[in-house]
Coordinates of C-alpha atoms in Angstrom, one line a residue:
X1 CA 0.0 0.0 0.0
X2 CA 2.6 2.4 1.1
X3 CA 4.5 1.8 -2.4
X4 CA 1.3 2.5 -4.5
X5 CA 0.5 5.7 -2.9
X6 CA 4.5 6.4 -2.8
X7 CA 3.9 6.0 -6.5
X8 CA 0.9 8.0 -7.1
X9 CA 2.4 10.8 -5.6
X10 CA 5.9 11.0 -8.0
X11 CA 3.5 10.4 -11.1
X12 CA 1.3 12.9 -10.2
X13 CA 4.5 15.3 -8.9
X14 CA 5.8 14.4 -12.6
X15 CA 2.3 15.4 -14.2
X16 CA 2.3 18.7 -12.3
X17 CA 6.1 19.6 -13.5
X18 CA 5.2 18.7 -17.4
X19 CA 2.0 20.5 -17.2
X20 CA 3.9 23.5 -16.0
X21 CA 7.2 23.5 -18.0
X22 CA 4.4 23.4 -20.9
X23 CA 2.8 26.5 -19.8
X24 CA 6.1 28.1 -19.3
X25 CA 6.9 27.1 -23.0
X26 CA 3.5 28.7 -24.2
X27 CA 4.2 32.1 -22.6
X28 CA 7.8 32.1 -23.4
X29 CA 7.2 31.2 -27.2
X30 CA 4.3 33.9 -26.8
X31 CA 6.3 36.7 -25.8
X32 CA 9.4 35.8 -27.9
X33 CA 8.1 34.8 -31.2
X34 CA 5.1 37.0 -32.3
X35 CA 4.4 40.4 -32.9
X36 CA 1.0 41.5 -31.9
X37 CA -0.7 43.8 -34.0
X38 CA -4.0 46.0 -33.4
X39 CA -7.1 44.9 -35.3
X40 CA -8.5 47.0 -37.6
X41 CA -11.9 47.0 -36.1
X42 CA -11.4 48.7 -32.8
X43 CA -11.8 52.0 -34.6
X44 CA -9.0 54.9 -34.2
X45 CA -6.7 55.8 -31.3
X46 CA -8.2 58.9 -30.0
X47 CA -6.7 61.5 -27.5
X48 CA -7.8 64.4 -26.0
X49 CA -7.5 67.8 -27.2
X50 CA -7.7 70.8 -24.5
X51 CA -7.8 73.3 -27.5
X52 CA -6.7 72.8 -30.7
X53 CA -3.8 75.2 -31.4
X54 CA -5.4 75.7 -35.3
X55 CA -9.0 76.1 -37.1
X56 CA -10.0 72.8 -36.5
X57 CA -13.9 71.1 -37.3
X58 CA -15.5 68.1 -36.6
X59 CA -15.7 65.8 -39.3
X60 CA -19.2 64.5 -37.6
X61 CA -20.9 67.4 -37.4
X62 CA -18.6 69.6 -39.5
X63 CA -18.6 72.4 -36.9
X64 CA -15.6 74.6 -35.4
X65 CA -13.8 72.8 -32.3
X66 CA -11.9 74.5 -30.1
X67 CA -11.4 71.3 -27.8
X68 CA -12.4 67.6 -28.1
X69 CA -10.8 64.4 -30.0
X70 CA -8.2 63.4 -32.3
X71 CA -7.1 60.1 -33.7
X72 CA -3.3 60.0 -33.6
X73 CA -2.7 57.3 -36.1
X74 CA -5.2 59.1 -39.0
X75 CA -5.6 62.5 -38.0
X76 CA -9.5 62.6 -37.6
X77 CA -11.4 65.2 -35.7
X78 CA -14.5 64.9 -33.7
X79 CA -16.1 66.8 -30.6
X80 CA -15.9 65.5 -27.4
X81 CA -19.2 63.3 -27.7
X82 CA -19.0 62.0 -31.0
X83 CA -16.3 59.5 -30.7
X84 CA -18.3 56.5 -30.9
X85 CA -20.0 57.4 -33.7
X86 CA -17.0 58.3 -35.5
X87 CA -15.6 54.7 -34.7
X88 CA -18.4 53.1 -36.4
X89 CA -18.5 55.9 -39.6
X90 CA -15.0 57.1 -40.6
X91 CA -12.3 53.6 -40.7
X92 CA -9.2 54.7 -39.0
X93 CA -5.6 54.2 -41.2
X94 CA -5.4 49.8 -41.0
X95 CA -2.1 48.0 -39.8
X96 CA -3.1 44.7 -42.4
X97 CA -5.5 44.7 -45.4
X98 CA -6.2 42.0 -47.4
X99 CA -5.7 44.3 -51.0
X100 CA -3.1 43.9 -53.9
X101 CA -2.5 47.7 -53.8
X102 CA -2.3 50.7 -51.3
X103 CA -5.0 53.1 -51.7
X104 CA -4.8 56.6 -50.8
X105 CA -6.6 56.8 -46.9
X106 CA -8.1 60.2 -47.4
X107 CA -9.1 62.0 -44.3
X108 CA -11.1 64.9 -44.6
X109 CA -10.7 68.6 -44.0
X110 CA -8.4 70.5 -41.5
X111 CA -5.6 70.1 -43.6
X112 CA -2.3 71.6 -42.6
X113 CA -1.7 75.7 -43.7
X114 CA -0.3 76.2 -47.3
X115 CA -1.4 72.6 -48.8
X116 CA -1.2 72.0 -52.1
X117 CA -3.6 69.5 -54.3
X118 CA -1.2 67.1 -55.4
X119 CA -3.1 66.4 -58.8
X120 CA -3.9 70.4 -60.4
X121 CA -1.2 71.9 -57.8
X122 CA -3.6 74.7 -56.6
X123 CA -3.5 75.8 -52.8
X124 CA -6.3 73.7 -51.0
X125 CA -8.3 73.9 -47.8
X126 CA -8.5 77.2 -47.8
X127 CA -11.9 77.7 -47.4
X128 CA -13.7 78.0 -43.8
X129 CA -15.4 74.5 -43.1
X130 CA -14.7 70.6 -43.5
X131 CA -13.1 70.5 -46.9
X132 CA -10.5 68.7 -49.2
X133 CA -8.7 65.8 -48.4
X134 CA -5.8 64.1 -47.2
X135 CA -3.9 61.1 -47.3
X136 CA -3.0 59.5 -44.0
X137 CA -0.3 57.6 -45.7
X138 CA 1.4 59.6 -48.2
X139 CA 0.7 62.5 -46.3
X140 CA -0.1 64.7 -49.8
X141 CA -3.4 66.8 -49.9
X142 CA -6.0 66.9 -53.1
X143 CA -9.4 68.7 -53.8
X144 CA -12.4 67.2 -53.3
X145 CA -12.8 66.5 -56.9
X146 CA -9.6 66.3 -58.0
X147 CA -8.9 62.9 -55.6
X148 CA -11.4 61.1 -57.6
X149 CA -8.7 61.2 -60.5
X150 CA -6.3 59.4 -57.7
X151 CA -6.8 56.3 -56.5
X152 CA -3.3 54.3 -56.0
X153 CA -1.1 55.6 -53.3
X154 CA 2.5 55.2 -53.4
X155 CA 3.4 56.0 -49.7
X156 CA 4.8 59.7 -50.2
X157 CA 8.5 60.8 -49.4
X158 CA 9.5 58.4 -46.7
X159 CA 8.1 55.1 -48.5
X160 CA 11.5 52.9 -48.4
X161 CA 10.6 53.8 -44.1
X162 CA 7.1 51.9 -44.4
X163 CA 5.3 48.5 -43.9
X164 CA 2.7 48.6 -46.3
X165 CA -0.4 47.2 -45.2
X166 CA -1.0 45.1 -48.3
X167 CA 1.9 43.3 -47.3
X168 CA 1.3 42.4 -43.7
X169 CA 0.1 39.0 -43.7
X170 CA -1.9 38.1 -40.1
X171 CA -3.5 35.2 -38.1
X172 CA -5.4 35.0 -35.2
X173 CA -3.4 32.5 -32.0
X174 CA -4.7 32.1 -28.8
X175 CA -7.9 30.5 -27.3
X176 CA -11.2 31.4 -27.2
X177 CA -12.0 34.6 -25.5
X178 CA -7.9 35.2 -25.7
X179 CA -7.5 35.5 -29.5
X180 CA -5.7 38.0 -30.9
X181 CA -4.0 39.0 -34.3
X182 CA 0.0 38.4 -35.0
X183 CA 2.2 39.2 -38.0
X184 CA 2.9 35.9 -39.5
X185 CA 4.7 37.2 -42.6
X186 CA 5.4 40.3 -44.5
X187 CA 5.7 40.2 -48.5
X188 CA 8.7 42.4 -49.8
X189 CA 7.1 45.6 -51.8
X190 CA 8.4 46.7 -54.9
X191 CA 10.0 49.9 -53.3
X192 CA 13.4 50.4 -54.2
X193 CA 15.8 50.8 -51.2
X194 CA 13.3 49.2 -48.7
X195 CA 14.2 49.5 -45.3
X196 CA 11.5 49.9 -42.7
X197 CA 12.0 51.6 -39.8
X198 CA 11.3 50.6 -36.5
X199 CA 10.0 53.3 -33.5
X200 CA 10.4 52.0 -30.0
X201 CA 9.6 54.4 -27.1
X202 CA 7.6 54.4 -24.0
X203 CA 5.2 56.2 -23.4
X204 CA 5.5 57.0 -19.8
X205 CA 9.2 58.1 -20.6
X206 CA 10.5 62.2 -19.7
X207 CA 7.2 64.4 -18.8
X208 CA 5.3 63.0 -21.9
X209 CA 7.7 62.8 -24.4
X210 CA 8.0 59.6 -25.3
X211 CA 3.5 59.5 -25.4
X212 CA 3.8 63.1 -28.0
X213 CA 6.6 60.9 -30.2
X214 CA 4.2 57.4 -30.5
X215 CA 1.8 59.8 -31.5
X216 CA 3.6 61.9 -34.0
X217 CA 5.1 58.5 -36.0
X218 CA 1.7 56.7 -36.2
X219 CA 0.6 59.7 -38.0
X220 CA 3.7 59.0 -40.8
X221 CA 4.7 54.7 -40.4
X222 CA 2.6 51.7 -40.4
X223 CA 0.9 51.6 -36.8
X224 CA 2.4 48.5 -36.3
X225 CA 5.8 49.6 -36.8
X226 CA 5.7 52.1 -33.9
X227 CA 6.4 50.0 -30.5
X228 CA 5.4 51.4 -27.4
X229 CA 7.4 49.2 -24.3
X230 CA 4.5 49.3 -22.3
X231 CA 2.0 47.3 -24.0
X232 CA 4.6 45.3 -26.6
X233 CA 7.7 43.7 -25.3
X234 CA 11.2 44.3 -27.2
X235 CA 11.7 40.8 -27.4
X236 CA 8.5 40.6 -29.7
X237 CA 9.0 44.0 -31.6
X238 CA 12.4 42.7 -32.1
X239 CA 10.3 40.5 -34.2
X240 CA 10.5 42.7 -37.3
X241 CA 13.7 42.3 -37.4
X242 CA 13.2 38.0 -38.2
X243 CA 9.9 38.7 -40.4
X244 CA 12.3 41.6 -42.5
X245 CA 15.0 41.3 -44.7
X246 CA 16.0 44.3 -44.0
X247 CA 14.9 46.7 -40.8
X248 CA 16.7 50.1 -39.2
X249 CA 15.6 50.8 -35.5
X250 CA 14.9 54.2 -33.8
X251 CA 15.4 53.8 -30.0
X252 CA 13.7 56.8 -28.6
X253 CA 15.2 57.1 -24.9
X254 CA 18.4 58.0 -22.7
X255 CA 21.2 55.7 -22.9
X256 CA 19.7 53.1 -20.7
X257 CA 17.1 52.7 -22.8
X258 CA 19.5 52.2 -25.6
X259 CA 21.5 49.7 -23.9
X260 CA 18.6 47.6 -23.0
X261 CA 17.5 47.0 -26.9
X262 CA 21.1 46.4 -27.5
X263 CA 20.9 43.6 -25.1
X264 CA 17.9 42.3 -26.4
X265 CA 18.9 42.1 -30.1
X266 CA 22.3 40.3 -28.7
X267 CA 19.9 38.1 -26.6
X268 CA 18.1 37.2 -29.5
X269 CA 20.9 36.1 -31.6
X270 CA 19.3 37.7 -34.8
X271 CA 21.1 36.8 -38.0
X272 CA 20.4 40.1 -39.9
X273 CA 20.7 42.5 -36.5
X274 CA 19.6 46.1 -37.7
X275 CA 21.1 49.4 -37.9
X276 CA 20.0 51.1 -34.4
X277 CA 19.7 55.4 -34.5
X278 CA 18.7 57.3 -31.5
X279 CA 15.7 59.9 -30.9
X280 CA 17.6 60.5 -27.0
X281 CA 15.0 61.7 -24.8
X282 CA 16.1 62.0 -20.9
X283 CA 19.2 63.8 -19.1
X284 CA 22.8 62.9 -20.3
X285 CA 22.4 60.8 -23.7
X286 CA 26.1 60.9 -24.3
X287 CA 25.9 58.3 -26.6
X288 CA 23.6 60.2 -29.1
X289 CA 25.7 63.1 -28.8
X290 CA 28.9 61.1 -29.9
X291 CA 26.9 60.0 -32.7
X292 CA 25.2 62.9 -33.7
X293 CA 21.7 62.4 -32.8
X294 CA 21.6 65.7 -30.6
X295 CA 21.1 66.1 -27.2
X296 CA 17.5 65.7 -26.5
X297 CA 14.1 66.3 -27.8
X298 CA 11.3 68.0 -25.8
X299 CA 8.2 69.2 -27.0
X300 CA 7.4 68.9 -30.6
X301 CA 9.4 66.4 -33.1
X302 CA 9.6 67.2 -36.8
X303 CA 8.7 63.8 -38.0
X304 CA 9.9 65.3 -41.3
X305 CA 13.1 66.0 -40.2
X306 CA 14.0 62.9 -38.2
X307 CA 13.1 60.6 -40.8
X308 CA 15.6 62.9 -43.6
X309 CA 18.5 62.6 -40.7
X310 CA 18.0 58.8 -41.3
X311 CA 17.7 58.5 -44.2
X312 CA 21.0 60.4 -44.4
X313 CA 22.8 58.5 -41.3
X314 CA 26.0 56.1 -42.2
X315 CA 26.4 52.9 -40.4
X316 CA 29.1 52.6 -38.0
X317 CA 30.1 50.0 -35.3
X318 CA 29.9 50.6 -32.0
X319 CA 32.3 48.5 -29.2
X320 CA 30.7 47.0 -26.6
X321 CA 32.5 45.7 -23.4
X322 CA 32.1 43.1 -20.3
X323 CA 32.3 44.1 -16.8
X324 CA 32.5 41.3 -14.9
X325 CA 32.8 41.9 -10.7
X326 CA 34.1 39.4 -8.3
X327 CA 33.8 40.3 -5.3
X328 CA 36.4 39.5 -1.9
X329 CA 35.7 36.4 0.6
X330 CA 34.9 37.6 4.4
X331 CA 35.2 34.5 6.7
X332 CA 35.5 32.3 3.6
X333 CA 32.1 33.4 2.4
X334 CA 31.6 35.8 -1.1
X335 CA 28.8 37.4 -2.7
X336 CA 27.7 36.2 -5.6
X337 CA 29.5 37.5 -9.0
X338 CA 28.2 40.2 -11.3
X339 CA 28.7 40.7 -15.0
X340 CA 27.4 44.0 -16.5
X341 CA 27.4 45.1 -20.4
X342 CA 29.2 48.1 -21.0
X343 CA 28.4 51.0 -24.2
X344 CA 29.7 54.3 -22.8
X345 CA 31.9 54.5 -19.5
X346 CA 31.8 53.3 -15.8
X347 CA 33.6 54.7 -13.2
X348 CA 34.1 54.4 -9.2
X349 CA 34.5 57.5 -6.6
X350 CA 33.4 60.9 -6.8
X351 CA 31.7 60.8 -10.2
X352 CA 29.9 57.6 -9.3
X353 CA 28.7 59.4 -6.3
X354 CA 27.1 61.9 -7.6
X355 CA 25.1 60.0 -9.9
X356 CA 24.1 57.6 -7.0
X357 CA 22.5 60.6 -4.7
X358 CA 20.8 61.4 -7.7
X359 CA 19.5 58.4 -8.5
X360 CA 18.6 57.3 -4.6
X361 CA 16.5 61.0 -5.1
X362 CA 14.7 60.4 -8.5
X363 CA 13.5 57.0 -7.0
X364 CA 11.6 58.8 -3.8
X365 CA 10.2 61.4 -5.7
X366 CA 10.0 59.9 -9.4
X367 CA 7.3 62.9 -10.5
X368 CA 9.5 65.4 -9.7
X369 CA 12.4 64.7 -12.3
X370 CA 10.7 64.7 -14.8
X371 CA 12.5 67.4 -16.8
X372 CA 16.0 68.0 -17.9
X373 CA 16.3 71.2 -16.5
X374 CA 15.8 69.9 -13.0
X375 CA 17.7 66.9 -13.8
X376 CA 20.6 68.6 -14.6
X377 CA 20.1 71.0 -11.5
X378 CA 20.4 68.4 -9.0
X379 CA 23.4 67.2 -10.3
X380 CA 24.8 70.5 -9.8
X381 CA 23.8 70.2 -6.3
X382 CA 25.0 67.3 -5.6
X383 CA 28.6 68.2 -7.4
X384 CA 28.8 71.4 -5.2
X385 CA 27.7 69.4 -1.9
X386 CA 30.9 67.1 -2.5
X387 CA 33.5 70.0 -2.9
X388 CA 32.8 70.4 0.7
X389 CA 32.1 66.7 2.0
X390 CA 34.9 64.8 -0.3
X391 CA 33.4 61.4 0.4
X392 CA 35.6 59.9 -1.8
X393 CA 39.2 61.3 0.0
X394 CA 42.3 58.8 -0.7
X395 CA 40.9 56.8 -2.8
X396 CA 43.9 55.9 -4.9
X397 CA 44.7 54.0 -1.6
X398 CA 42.0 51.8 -1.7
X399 CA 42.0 51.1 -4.9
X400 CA 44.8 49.4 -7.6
X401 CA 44.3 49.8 -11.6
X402 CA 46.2 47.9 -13.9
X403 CA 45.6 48.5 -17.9
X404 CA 47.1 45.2 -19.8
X405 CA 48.1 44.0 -16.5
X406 CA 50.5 46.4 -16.0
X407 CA 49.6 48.0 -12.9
X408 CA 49.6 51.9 -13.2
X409 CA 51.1 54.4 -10.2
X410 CA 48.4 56.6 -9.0
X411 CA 48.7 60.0 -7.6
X412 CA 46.0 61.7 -5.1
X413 CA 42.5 61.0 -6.7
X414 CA 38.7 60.7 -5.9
X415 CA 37.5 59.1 -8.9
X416 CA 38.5 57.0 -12.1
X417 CA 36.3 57.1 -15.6
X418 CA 37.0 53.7 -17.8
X419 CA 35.6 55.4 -21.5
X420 CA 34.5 53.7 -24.7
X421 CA 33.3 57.1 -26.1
X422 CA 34.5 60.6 -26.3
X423 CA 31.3 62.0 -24.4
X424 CA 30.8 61.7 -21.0
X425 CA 29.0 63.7 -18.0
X426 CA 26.4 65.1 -20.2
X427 CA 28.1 66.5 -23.1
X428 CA 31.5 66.6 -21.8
X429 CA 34.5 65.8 -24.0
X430 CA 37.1 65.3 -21.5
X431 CA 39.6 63.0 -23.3
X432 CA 40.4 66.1 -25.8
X433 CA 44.1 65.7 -28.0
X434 CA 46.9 64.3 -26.8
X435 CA 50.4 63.8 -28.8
X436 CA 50.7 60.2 -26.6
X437 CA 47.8 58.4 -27.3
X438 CA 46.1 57.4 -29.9
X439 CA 42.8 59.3 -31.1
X440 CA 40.0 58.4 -28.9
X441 CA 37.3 56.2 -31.2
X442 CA 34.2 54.1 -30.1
X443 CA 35.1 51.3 -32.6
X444 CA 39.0 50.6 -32.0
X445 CA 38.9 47.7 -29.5
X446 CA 40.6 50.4 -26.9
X447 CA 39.2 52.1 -23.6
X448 CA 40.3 55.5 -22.5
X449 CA 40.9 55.7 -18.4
X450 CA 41.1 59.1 -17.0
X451 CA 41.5 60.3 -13.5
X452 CA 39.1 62.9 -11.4
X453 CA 41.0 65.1 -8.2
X454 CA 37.5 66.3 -7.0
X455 CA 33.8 67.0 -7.6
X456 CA 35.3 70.9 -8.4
X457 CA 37.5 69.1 -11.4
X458 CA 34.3 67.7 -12.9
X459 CA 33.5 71.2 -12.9
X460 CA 35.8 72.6 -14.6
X461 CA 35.8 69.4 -17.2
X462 CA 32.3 70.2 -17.8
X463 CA 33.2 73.9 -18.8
X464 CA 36.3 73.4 -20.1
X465 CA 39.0 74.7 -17.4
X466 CA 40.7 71.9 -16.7
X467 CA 42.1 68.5 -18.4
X468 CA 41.6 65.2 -17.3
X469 CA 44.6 63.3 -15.7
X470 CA 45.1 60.8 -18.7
X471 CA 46.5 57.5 -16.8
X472 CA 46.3 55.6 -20.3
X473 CA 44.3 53.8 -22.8
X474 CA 44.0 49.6 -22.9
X475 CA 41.9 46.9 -24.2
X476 CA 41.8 45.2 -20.9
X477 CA 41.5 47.5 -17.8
X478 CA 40.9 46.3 -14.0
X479 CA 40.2 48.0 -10.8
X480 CA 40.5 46.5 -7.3
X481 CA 38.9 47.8 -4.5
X482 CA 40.8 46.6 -1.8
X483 CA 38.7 47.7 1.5
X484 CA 35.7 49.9 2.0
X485 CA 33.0 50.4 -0.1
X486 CA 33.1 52.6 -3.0
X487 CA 30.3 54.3 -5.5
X488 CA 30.4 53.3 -8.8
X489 CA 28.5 53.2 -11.9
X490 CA 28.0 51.4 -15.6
X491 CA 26.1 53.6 -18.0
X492 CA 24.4 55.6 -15.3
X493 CA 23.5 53.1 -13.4
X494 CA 24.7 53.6 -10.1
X495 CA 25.5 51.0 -6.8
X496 CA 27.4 50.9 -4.0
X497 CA 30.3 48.8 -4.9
X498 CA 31.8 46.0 -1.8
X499 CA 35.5 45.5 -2.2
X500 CA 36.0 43.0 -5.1
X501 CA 38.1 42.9 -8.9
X502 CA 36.5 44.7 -11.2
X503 CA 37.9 43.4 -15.1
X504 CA 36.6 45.5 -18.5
X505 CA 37.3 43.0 -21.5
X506 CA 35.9 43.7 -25.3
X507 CA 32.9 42.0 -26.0
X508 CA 31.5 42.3 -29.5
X509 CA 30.4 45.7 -31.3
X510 CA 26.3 46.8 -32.2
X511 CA 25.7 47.5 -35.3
X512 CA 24.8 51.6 -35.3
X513 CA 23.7 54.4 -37.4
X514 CA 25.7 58.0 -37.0
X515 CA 24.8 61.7 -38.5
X516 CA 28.6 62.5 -37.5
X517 CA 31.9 61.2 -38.1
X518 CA 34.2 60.9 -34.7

């Protein structure tokens, strides 16, 4: 008896693990391998409008708005009360259709100041009411009567950017009363130079910014090429990149945000990895300054303008590195080891500080740093507050760096900086010329290691009245903190650091897109 029931309970223990290693599969296979898309018939993507800054009218009633509605995928216009009605009336722009062509999507009335009708080239939508039309995929205006002689569209300016929706193939997965559409293959148009672009953001990013960008690319891309983090996955909008033969990615964040996709893609092993460029959103984003992407965005984007700079942008390759951290013993006992991927710079002491208060600020009161301004201000603060505390006194005697295992003499210092590119602190370029090393370069398999005196030599860095002390450049740096703890930081993001070996050795390099050359 007691070896039946001994047995009934490992082959039911054995049912339960198989039954749940299966689920696990599912999900995982779920949130890896398909790309959900939005189905046509849950009408348009309306937001609201406190006042429209332009003459603006309904197109249900075809009266004046000054607030109410607008659909940020198609443009449509309605008063607060008539959105239903314009869900079941006007079809909104469609991710997938079942067509052999693209028509034009015409939307009508409230066309944008100085349109011209792209058929008889006469200034159109002049008049005072809901008139004229325009396409939400080509983006080009026409009279009322002269669109009739217009049928096909051919996706406007930016077409080699766009999916079209003729060539979306879907299906329905899932189980009943869970089913929902996926991209199960995309046909290649005849478009010469086709290279989709990708849009990830998130729309809870900066004080809105990342929400005004979804909504400012829908109006200009496929819907279902513009990702937003917080209902789609990277792992599944990486997706494109696998259903594509070819695919260019805009990352629109801070450098965090970068490194993370750049994980994922190397994650996911893709065979054809594409060209990432940066929309940088955030404080710092010294990574989009070294390649030429700007410094941030706030406010309105010029869709227009973006799209040109990429379509413009030269591929490059960027070096990414491997921190790995071993930490000491105490009584025979060590914490567990860490490995980190590097794209910018790390550092421990006094610049790592600084980004730790700030961080260990921004997580009690998230609301309030929510702008660069402020951002940018507390690190100021914080940089000041040092010059007076010096936390990080002596630490070249706590600490041993060796670059190519040669160990390197250090002089009085609060900080070392470990760089892969030229930008660092927020715009800062500290590296500058120097007759004994080599040019500094984000693709050359070599790390620049610079020392800090103080939070007041950051300072001056930052404005230019000082130089770094340049203790050398390496493809293999390590750090030891021999007793105490220590800040420290990898791409901004900032710990406490026990005593242990920290080791920098190359990795691989991302495949990037740059406006600038170094």
């Amino acid at each position: 008896m007691d070896d039946f029931i001994w047995s009934l309970f490992i082959m039911i223990s054995l049912l339960v693990l198989v039954a749940y290693l299966m689920s696990w599969f599912r999900q995982n296979r779920l949130q890896h391998y398909s790309l959900p898309i939005r189905e046509s018939n849950k009408g348009h993507r309306f937001y609201m409008v406190d006042m429209f800054n332009s003459r603006t009218y309904c197109n249900i009633e075809e009266i004046a708005l000054t607030h109410g509605a607008q659909c940020d995928t198609c443009g449509v216009c309605v008063g607060d009360k008539n959105m239903n009605e314009a869900n079941k009336k006007i079809p909104c722009k469609a991710a997938s259709t079942d067509e052999t062509i693209v028509r034009h999507h015409w939307v009508r009335g409230n066309l944008p100041a100085f349109s011209l009708c792209m058929v008889c080239k006469q200034e159109c939508g002049v008049e005072m009411a809901l008139v004229d039309l325009q396409c939400a995929w080509c983006r080009n205006t026409a009279h009322d009567n002269c669109a009739e002689k217009t049928d096909i569209c051919d996706l406007g300016q930016f077409k080699k950017f766009i999916i079209p929706p003729n060539c979306i193939q879907v299906k329905w997965v899932g189980v009943k009363g869970n089913k929902h559409l996926v991209v199960e293959n995309v046909k290649r148009p005849p478009i010469e130079d086709w290279s989709p672009l990708i849009v990830i953001a998130n729309r809870k990013s900066g004080s809105n910014d990342g929400l005004l960008i979804l909504r400012h690319f829908r109006q200009y891309l496929n819907p279902a090429q513009v990702i937003d983090i917080q209902d789609i996955q990277p792992e599944q909008a990486l997706e494109w990149c696998r259903l594509l033969p070819t695919c260019r990615l805009l990352v629109c964040g801070g450098d965090g945000t970068i490194g993370w996709v750049l994980n994922v893609i190397e994650k996911l092993s893709i065979m054809n990895p594409p060209r990432v460029c940066i929309l940088p959103l955030g404080t710092g984003n010294d990574l989009s300054q070294v390649l030429g992407w700007g410094e941030g965005y706030s406010g309105n984007v010029n869709v227009r303008c973006i799209l040109e700079n990429v379509e413009k942008a030269k591929p490059v390759e960027l070096d990414r590195w491997t921190v790995r951290i071993l930490h000491k013993k105490h009584f025979g006992i060590s914490r567990p080891s860490k490995t980190y991927t590097m794209n910018n710079y790390l550092s421990v002491g006094v610049d790592a500080l600084v980004t730790l208060k700030f961080h260990k600020k921004r997580e009690s009161w998230p609301a309030f740093f929510t702008h660069r301004l402020i951002n940018k201000f507390c690190y100021f603060t914080y940089g000041t507050k040092d010059v007076l505390e010096r936390e990080c006194k002596d630490l070249h005697k706590r600490i041993q760096l060796e670059l190519d295992d040669k160990e390197i003499s250090l002089p009085e210092l609060e900080g070392i900086v470990v760089l892969n590119i030229s930008c660092w602190g927020g715009g800062c370029r500290p590296w500058g010329q120097a007759e004994e090393f080599q040019k500094p370069r984000y693709d050359d398999g070599m790390l620049e290691v610079m020392g800090l005196f103080s939070s007041f030599h950051i300072a001056q860095l930052q404005i230019g009245l000082a130089t770094p002390l340049r203790l050398g450049q390496a493809k293999k740096v390590k750090i030891t903190l021999l007793d105490k703890n220590a800040p420290m930081q990898v791409d901004g993001e900032p710990w406490e650091q026990h005593p242990a070996s920290i080791t920098v050795t190359y990795k691989q390099q991302a495949a990037m897109l740059a406006l600038t050359d170094q």
